Coordinates of C-alpha atoms and ligand atoms in Angstrom, one line a residue:
Chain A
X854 CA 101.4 74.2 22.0
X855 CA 99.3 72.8 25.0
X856 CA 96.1 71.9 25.7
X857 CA 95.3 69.7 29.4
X858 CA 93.5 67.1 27.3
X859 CA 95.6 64.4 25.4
X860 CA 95.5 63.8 22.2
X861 CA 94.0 66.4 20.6
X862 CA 96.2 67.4 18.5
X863 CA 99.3 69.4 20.0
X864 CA 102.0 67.4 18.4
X865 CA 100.5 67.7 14.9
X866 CA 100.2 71.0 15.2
X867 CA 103.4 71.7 16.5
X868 CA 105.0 69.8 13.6
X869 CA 102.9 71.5 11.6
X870 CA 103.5 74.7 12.7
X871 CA 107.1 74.8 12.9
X872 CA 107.5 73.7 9.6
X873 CA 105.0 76.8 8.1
X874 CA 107.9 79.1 10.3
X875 CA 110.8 78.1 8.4
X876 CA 108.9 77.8 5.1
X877 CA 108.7 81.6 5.5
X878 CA 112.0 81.9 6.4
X879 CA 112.5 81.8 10.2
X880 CA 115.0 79.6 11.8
X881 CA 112.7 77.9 13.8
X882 CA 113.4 74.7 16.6
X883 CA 110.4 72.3 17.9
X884 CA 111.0 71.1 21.2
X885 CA 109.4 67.6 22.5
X886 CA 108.5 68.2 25.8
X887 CA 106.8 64.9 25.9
X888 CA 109.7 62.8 28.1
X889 CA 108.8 58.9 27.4
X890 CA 106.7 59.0 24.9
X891 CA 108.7 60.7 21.9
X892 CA 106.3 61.5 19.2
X893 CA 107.0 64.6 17.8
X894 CA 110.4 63.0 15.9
X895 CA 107.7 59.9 14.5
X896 CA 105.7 62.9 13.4
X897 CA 108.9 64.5 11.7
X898 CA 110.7 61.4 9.7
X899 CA 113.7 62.1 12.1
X900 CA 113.3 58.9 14.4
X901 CA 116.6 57.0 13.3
X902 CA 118.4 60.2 13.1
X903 CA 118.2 60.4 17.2
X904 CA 121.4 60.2 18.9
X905 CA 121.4 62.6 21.9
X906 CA 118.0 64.1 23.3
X907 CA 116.1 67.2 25.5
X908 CA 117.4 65.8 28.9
X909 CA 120.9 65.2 27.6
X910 CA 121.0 68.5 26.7
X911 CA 119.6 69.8 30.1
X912 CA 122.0 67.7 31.9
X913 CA 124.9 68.7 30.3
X914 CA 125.7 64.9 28.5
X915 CA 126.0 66.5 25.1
X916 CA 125.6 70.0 23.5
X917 CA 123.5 72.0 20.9
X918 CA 125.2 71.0 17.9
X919 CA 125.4 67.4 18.8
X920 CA 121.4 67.3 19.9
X921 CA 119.7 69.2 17.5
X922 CA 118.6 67.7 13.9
X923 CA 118.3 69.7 11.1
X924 CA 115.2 69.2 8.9
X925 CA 116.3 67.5 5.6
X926 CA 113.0 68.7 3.9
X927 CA 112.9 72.3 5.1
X928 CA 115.7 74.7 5.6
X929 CA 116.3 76.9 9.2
X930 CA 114.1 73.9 10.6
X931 CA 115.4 71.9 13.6
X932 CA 114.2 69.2 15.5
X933 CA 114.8 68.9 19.8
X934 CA 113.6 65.4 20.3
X935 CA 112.2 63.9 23.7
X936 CA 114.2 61.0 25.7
X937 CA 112.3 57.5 25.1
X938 CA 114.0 56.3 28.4
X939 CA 114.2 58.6 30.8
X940 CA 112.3 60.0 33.8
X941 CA 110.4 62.8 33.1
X942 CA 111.5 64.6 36.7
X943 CA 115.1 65.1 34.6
X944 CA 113.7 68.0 33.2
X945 CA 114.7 70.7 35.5
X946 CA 113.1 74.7 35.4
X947 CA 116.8 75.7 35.5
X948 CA 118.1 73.3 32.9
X949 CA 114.9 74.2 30.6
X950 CA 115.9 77.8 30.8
X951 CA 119.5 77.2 30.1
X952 CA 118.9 75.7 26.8
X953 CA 115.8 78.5 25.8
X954 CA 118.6 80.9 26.5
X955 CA 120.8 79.1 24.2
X956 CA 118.7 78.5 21.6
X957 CA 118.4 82.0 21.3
X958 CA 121.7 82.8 21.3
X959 CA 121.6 80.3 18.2
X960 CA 119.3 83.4 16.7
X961 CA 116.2 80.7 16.3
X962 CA 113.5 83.3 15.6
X963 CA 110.9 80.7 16.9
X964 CA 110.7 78.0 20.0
X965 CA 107.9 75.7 19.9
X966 CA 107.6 73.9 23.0
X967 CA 105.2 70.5 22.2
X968 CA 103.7 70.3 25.4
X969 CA 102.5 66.5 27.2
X970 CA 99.1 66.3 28.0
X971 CA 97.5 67.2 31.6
X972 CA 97.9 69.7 33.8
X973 CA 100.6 68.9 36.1
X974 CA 104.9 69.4 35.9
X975 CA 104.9 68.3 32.0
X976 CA 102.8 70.5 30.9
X977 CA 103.7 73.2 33.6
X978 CA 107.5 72.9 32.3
X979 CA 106.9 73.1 28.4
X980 CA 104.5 76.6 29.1
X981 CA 107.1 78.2 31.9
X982 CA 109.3 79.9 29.3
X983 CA 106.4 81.3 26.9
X984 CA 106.0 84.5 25.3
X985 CA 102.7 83.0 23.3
X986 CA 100.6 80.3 24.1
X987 CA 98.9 78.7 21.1
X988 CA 95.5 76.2 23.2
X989 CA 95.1 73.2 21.0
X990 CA 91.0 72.3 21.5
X991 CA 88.5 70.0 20.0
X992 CA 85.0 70.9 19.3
X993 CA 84.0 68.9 22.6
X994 CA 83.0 70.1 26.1
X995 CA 85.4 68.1 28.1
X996 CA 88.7 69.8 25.5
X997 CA 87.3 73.0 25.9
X998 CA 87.0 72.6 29.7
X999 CA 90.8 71.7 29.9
X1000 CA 92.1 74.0 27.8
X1001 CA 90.0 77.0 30.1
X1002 CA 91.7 75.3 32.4
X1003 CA 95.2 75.6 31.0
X1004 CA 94.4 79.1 30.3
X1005 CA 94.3 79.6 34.0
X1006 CA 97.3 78.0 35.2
X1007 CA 99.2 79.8 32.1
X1008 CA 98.1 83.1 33.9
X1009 CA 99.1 82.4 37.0
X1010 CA 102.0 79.9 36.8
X1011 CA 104.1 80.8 33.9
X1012 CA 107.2 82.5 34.0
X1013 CA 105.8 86.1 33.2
X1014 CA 102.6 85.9 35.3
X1015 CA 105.7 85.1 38.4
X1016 CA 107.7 88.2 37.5
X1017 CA 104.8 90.2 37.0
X1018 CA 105.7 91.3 33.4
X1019 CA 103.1 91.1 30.1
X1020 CA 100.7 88.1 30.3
X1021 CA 101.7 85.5 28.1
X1022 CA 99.8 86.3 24.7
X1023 CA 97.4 83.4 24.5
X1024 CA 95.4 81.9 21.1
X1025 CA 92.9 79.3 20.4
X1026 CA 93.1 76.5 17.4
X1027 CA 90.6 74.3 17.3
X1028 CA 91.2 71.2 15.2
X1029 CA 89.4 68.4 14.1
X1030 CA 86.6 70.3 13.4
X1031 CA 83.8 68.7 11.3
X1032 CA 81.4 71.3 9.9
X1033 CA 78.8 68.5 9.6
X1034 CA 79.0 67.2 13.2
X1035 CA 78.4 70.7 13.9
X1036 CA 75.5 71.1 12.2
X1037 CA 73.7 68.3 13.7
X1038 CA 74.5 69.3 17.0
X1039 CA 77.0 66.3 17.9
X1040 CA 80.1 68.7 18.3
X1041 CA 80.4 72.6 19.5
X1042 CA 80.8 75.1 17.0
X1043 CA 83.7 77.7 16.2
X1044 CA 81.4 80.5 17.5
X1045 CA 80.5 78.5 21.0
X1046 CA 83.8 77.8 21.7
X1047 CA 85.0 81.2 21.0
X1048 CA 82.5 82.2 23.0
X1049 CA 83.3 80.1 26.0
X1050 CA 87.5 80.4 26.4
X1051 CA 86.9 84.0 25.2
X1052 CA 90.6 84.4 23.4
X1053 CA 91.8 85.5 19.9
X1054 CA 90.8 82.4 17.2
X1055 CA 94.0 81.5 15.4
X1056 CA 92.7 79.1 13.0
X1057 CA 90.6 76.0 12.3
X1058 CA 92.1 73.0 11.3
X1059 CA 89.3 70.8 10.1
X1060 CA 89.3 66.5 10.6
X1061 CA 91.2 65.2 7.6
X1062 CA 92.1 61.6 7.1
X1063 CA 95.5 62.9 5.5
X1064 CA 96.8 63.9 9.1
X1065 CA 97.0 60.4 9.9
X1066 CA 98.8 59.4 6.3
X1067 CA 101.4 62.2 7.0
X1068 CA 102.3 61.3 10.4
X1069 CA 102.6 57.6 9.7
X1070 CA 105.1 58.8 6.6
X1071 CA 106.5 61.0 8.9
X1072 CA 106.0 64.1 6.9
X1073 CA 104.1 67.3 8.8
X1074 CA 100.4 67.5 7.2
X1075 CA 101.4 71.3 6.1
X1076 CA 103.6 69.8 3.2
X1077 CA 100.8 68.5 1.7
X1078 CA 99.2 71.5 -0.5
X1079 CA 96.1 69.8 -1.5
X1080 CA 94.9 68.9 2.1
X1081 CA 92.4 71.3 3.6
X1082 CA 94.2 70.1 7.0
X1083 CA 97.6 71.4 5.2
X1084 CA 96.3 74.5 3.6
X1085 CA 94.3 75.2 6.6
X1086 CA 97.8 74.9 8.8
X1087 CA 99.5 77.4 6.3
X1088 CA 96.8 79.5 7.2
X1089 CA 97.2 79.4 11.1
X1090 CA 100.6 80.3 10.7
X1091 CA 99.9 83.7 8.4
X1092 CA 97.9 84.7 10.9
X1093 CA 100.2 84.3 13.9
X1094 CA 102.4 86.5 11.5
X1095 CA 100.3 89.0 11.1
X1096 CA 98.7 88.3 7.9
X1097 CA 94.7 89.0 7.4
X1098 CA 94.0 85.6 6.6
X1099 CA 90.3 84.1 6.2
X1100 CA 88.9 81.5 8.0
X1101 CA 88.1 78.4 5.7
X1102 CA 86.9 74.9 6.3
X1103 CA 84.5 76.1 9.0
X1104 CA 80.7 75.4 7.0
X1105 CA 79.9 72.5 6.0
X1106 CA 79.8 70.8 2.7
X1107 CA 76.0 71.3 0.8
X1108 CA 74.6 67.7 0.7
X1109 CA 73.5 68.5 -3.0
X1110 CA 77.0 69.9 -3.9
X1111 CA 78.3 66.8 -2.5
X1112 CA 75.9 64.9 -5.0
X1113 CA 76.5 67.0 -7.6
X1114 CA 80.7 66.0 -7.2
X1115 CA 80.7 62.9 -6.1
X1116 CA 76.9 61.5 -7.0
Chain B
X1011 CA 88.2 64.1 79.4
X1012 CA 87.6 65.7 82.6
X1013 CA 88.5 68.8 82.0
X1014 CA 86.0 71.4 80.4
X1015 CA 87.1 72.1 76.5
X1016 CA 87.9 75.9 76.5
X1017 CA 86.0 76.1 73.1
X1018 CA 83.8 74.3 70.9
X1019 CA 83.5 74.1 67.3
X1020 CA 80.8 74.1 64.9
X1021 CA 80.9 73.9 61.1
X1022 CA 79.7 77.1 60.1
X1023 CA 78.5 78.5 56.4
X1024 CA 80.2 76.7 53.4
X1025 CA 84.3 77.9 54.0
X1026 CA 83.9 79.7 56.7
X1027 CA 84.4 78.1 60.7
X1028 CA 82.6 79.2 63.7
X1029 CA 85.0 79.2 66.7
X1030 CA 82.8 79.3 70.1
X1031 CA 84.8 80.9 72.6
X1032 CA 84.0 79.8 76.0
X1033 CA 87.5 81.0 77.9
X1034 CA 89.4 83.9 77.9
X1035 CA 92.9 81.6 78.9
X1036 CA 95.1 81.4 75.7
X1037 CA 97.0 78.7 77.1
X1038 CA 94.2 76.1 77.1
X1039 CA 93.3 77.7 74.0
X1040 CA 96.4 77.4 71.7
X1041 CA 96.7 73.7 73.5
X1042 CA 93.2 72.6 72.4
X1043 CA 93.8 74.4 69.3
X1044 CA 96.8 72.1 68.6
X1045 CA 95.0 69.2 69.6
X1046 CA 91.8 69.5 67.2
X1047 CA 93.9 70.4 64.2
X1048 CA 96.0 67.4 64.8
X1049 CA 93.0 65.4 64.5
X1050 CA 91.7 67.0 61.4
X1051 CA 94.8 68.9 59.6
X1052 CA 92.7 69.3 56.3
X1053 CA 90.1 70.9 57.9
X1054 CA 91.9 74.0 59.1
X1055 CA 94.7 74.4 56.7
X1056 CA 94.0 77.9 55.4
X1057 CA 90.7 77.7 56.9
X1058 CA 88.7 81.3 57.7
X1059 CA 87.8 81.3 61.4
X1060 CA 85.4 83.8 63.1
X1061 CA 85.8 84.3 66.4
X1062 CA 82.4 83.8 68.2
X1063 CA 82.5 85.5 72.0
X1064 CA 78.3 84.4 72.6
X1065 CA 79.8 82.2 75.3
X1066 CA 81.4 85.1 77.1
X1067 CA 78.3 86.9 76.8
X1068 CA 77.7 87.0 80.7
X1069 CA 80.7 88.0 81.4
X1070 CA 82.2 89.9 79.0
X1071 CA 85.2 88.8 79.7
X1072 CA 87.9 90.4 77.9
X1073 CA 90.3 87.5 76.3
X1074 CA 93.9 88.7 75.1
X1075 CA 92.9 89.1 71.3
X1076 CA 96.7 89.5 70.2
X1077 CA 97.5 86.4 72.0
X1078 CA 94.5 84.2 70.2
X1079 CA 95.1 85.8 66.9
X1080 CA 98.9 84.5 66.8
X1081 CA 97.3 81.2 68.2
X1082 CA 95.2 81.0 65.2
X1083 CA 98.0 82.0 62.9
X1084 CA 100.5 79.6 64.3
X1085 CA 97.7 76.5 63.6
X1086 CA 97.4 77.5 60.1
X1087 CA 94.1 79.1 60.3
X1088 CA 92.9 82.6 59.0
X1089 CA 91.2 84.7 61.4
X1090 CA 88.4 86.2 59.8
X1091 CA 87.0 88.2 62.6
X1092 CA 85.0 88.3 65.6
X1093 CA 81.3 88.1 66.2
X1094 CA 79.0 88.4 69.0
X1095 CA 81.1 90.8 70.8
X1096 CA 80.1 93.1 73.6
X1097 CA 80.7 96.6 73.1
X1098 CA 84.2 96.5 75.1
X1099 CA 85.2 93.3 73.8
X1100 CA 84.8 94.8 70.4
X1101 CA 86.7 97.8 71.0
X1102 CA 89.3 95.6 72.4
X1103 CA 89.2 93.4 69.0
X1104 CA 89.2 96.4 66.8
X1105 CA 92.6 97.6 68.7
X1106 CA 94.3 94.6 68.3
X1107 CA 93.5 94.1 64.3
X1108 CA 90.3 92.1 64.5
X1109 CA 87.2 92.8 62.0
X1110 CA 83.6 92.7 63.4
X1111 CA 81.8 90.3 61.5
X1112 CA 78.4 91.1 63.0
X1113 CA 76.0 90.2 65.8
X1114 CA 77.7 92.4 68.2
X1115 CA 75.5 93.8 70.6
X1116 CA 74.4 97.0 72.2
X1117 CA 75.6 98.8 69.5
X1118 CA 73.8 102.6 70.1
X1119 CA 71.1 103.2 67.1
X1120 CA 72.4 106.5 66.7
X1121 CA 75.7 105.7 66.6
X1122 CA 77.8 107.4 64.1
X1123 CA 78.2 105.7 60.4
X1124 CA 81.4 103.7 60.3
X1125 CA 84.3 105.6 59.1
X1126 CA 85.0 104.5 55.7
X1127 CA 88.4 103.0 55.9
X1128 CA 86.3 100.1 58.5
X1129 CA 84.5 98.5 55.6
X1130 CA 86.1 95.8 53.9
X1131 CA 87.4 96.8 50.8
X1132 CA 85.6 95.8 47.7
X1133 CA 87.9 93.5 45.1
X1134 CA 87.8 93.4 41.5
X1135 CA 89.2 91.2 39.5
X1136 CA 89.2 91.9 35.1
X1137 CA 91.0 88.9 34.2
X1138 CA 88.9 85.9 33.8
X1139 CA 88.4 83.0 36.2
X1140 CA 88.9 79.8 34.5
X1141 CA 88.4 76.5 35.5
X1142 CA 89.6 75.2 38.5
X1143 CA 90.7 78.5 39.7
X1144 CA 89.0 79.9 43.0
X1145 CA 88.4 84.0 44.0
X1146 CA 87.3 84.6 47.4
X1147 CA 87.5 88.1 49.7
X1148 CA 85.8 89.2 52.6
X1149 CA 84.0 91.8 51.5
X1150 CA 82.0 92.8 48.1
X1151 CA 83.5 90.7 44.5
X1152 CA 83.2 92.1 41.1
X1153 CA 84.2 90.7 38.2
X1154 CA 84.9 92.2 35.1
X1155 CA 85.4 89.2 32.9
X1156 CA 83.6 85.6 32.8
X1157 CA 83.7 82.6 35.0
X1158 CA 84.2 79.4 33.6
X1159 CA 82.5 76.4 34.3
X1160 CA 84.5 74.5 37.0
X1161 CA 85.4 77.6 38.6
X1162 CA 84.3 79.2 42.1
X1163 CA 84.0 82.6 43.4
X1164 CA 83.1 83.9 46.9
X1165 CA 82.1 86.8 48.8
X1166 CA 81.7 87.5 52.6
X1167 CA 79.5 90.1 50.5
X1168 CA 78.0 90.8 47.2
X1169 CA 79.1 89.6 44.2
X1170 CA 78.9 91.0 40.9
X1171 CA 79.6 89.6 37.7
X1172 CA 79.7 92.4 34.3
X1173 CA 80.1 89.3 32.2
X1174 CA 79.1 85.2 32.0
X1175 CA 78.8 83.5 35.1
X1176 CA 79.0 79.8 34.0
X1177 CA 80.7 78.4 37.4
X1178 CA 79.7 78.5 41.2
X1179 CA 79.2 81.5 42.6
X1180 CA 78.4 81.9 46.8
X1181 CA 77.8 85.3 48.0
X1182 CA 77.0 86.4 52.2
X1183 CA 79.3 83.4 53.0
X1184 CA 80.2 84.3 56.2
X1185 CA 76.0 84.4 56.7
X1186 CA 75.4 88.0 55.1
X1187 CA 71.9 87.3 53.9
X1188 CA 71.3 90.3 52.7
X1189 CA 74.3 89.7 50.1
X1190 CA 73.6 89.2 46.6
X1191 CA 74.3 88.1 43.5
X1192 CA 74.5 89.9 39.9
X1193 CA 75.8 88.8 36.9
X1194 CA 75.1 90.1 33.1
X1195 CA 74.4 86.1 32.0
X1196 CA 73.0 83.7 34.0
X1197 CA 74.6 79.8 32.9
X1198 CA 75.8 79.2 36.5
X1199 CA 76.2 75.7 37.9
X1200 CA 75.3 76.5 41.5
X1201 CA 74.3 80.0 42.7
X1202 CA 74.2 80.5 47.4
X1203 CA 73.5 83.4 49.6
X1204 CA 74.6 82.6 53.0
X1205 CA 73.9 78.9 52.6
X1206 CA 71.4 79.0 50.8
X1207 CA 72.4 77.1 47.8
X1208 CA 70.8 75.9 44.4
X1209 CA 71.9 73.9 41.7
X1210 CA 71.1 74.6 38.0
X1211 CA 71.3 71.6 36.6
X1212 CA 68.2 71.7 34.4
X1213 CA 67.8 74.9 32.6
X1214 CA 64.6 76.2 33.8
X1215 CA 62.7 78.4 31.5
X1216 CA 63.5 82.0 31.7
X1217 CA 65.9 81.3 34.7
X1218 CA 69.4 81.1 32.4
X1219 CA 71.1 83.2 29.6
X1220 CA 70.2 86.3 30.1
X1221 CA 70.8 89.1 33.4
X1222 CA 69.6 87.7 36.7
X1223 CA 70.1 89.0 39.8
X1224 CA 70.0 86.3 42.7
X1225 CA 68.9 87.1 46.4
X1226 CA 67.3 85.7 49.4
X1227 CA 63.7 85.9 50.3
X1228 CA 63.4 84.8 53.9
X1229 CA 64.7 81.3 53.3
X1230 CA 64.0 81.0 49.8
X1231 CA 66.7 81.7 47.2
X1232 CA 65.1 83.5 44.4
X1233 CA 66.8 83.7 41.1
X1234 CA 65.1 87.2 39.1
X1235 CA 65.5 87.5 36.0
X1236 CA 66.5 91.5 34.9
Ligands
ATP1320 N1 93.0 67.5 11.9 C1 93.0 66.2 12.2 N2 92.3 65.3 11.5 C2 92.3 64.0 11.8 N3 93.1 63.5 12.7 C3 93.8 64.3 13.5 C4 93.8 65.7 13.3 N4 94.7 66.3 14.2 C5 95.2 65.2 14.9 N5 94.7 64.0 14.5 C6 95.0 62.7 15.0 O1 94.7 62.7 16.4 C7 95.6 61.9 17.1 C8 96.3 62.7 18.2 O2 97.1 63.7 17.6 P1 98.4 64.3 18.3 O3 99.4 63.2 18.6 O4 98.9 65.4 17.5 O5 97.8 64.8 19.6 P2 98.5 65.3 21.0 O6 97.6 66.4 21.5 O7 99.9 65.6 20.7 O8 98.4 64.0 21.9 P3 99.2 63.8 23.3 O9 98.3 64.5 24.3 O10 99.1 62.3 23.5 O11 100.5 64.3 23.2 C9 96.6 61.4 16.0 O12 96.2 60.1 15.7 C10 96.4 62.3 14.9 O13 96.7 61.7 13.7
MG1321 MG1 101.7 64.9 21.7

């Protein structure tokens, strides 16, 4: 999950996501990539269940078993959390690999790497390993800039564009979309941005006050049926599966329906 | 300084440097050499350098153009070729691995069509160019896929674009102005043939969205719409 642009959503949706994996059944692991700021565990409800993190792992200080916590909501659902306190040059290329190696050896169906903001080492480290690259965007030109940028150093810097072998397959979610902004012009719309990174549209997660609810109680938005956020996350992940999944959230509510519901 | 600088430099067409040769010693040569990129590293890193003989041009003194090429290769620099070359100066270029850029003179009218092999080849890129990212050959570009806003591509030659051209896109930069640009639609932030630039900040009417093919006209850059 990455994106050049901060704060646009990658940890939600990596949260998010992971969850919808093991929901369908697939022993599935998020990674925070995000050394010093740890966010993704907040975001989870695992935050005083942290004992060892990421870099002890990669440095050898502890091992799988004793780093990884299990999910208590969801099963085949584990939790890599980020060091608070450490330097985020401890993350080594080697070290990174070593534990994507063993993770798979652990038969998790599903890595997902939540990457830091920005272009540089960070961001370069949580995208080296990918197979798929899921580009987390807002409706804005300066988000849609970075991620085009991303896109680029993802074809030419990650570890299959170095060995030559099948570009990483690359998809766009845009979140926080407002259909309304849209339609008065303040925000770009689904079919501009489309338009303008030119990849495969995995799903639109619209602006929903409940994202914020869920990550201050710690529990991914996806959990929550009732949210379009939620349902519209459930969506993004039967899509990357393979389902034929419409979009929804992406038109704007009728003023007079509005009035007729709420008026 | 006393002694006479055995070249002289002058800033040539956006990338590209202009190397006057004035002396065919490679000693003095690779010494100066040294000397100017220690004063201005970032200048040459990776910089393209034509070779330009006009100074020998009464003479036609015949430099050692193995010799200055490794010179130019040691100092970081990419040789792009020579220019203003008498006919046996350009023979001798062509033996040792240097391209004629152009302005070489006495060159028979009826002279025989350069073999094909001579031309610079053409490059084609099909995956996009995204922001930040830079393309630049010699010869002719085409692209097969957009290019992003923020990002720069550049041709000693033509370019052509089959799809969106939202960034910068400099054609004729080593002073081809007969170079061109194409591109299927027009949203670019700044359009040049051989230094000839122009910025399209405002969209002027007709001028953006659609086909457009981009050449120079004398010393106008005119932007057609197809
Ligand atoms: N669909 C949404 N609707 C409303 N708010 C959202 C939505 N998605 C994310 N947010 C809010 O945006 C903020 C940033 O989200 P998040 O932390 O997931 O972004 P990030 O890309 O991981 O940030 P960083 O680059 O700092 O790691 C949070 O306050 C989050 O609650
Ligand atoms: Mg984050």
């Amino acid at each position: 999950m990455t994106s050049g642009k901060g704060g646009v959503g990658k940890t939600t949706t990596s949260a998010a996501f992971a969850t919808g994996l093991a929901l369908r059944g697939h022993k599935t692991v998020v990674i925070d990539f995000d050394v010093g700021l740890r966010n993704l565990d907040l975001i989870m409800g695992c935050e005083r269940r942290v004992v060892y993190d990421f870099i002890n792992l990669v440095q050898g200080e502890a091992n799988l078993n004793q780093t990884l916590i299990k999910d208590r909501r969801v099963e085949g659902l584990y939790i890599l959390p980020a060091s608070q306190t450490r330097d985020k040059d401890a993350l080594t290329r080697e070290g990174v690999g070593q534990v994507i190696d063993e993770l798979k050896a652990a038969d998790f169906e599903y890595i997902v790497c939540d990457s830091p903001a920005g272009i540089e080492s960070g961001a370069q480290m949580a995208m080296y390993y990918a197979d798929e690259a899921v580009v987390v965007t807002n409706p804005e030109v300066s988000s849609v800039r970075d991620s085009d940028r991303m896109l680029g150093i993802i074809a030419s810097k990650s570890r299959r564009a170095e060995q030559g072998d099948e570009p990483v397959k690359e998809h766009l979610l845009i979140t926080r979309y407002a259909p309304a902004r849209v339609s008065d012009g303040d925000m770009l719309s689904v079919d501009d941005i489309v338009e303008l990174v030119g990849i495969g549209l995995l799903g639109v997660i619209p602006e929903s006050e409940s994202v914020l609810q869920a990550s201050n109680a710690g529990q991914p938005v996806i959990l929550d049926e009732k949210d379009p956020a939620g349902q519209a996350y459930s969506d993004v992940v039967a899509r990357f599966l393979g389902e034929q999944v419409p979009l929804r959230f992406v038109e704007a509510v009728p003023k007079g329906l509005l009035k007729r519901l709420f008026g | 300084m006393s002694e006479p600088r055995p070249f002289e430099l002058r800033a040539g067409m956006q990338l590209m440097q202009r190397l006057l040769l004035c002396d065919t010693d490679v000693e003095s040569f690779r010494r100066a050499l040294e000397e100017t990129v220690t004063q201005a590293p970032g200048m040459f890193q990776g910089a393209l350098v034509a070779l330009d003989l006009a100074p020998l041009q009464e003479t036609e003194a015949l430099p050692d153009f193995v010799a200055l090429d490794a010179a130019l290769r040691e100092a970081g620099i990419i040789p792009a070729g020579i220019s203003n070359a008498g006919p046996t100066q350009a023979e001798a270029a062509q033996t040792a691995g240097w391209k004629l850029l152009g302005g070489q003179r006495e060159r028979a009218v009826e002279e025989a069509p350069k073999p094909e092999s001579d031309r610079t080849p053409v490059r084609v890129v099909s995956q996009p160019v995204r922001s930040g990212q830079q393309i630049h050959t010699l010869g002719d570009l085409i692209l097969l896929a957009p290019v992003s806003a923020g990002a720069e591509v550049l041709a000693g030659g033509s370019i052509y674009v089959h799809a969106p051209l939202r960034g910068r896109a400099l054609a004729g930069i080593l002073g081809d102005d007969t170079a061109t640009i194409s591109c299927a639609v027009l949203h670019a932030e700044l359009v040049s043939v051989a230094g000839h630039y122009r910025t399209l900040e405002e969209p002027e009417a007709g001028q953006r969205g659609g086909p457009a093919y981009i050449h120079l006209d004398g010393e106008q850059l005119r932007i057609e719409t197809v």
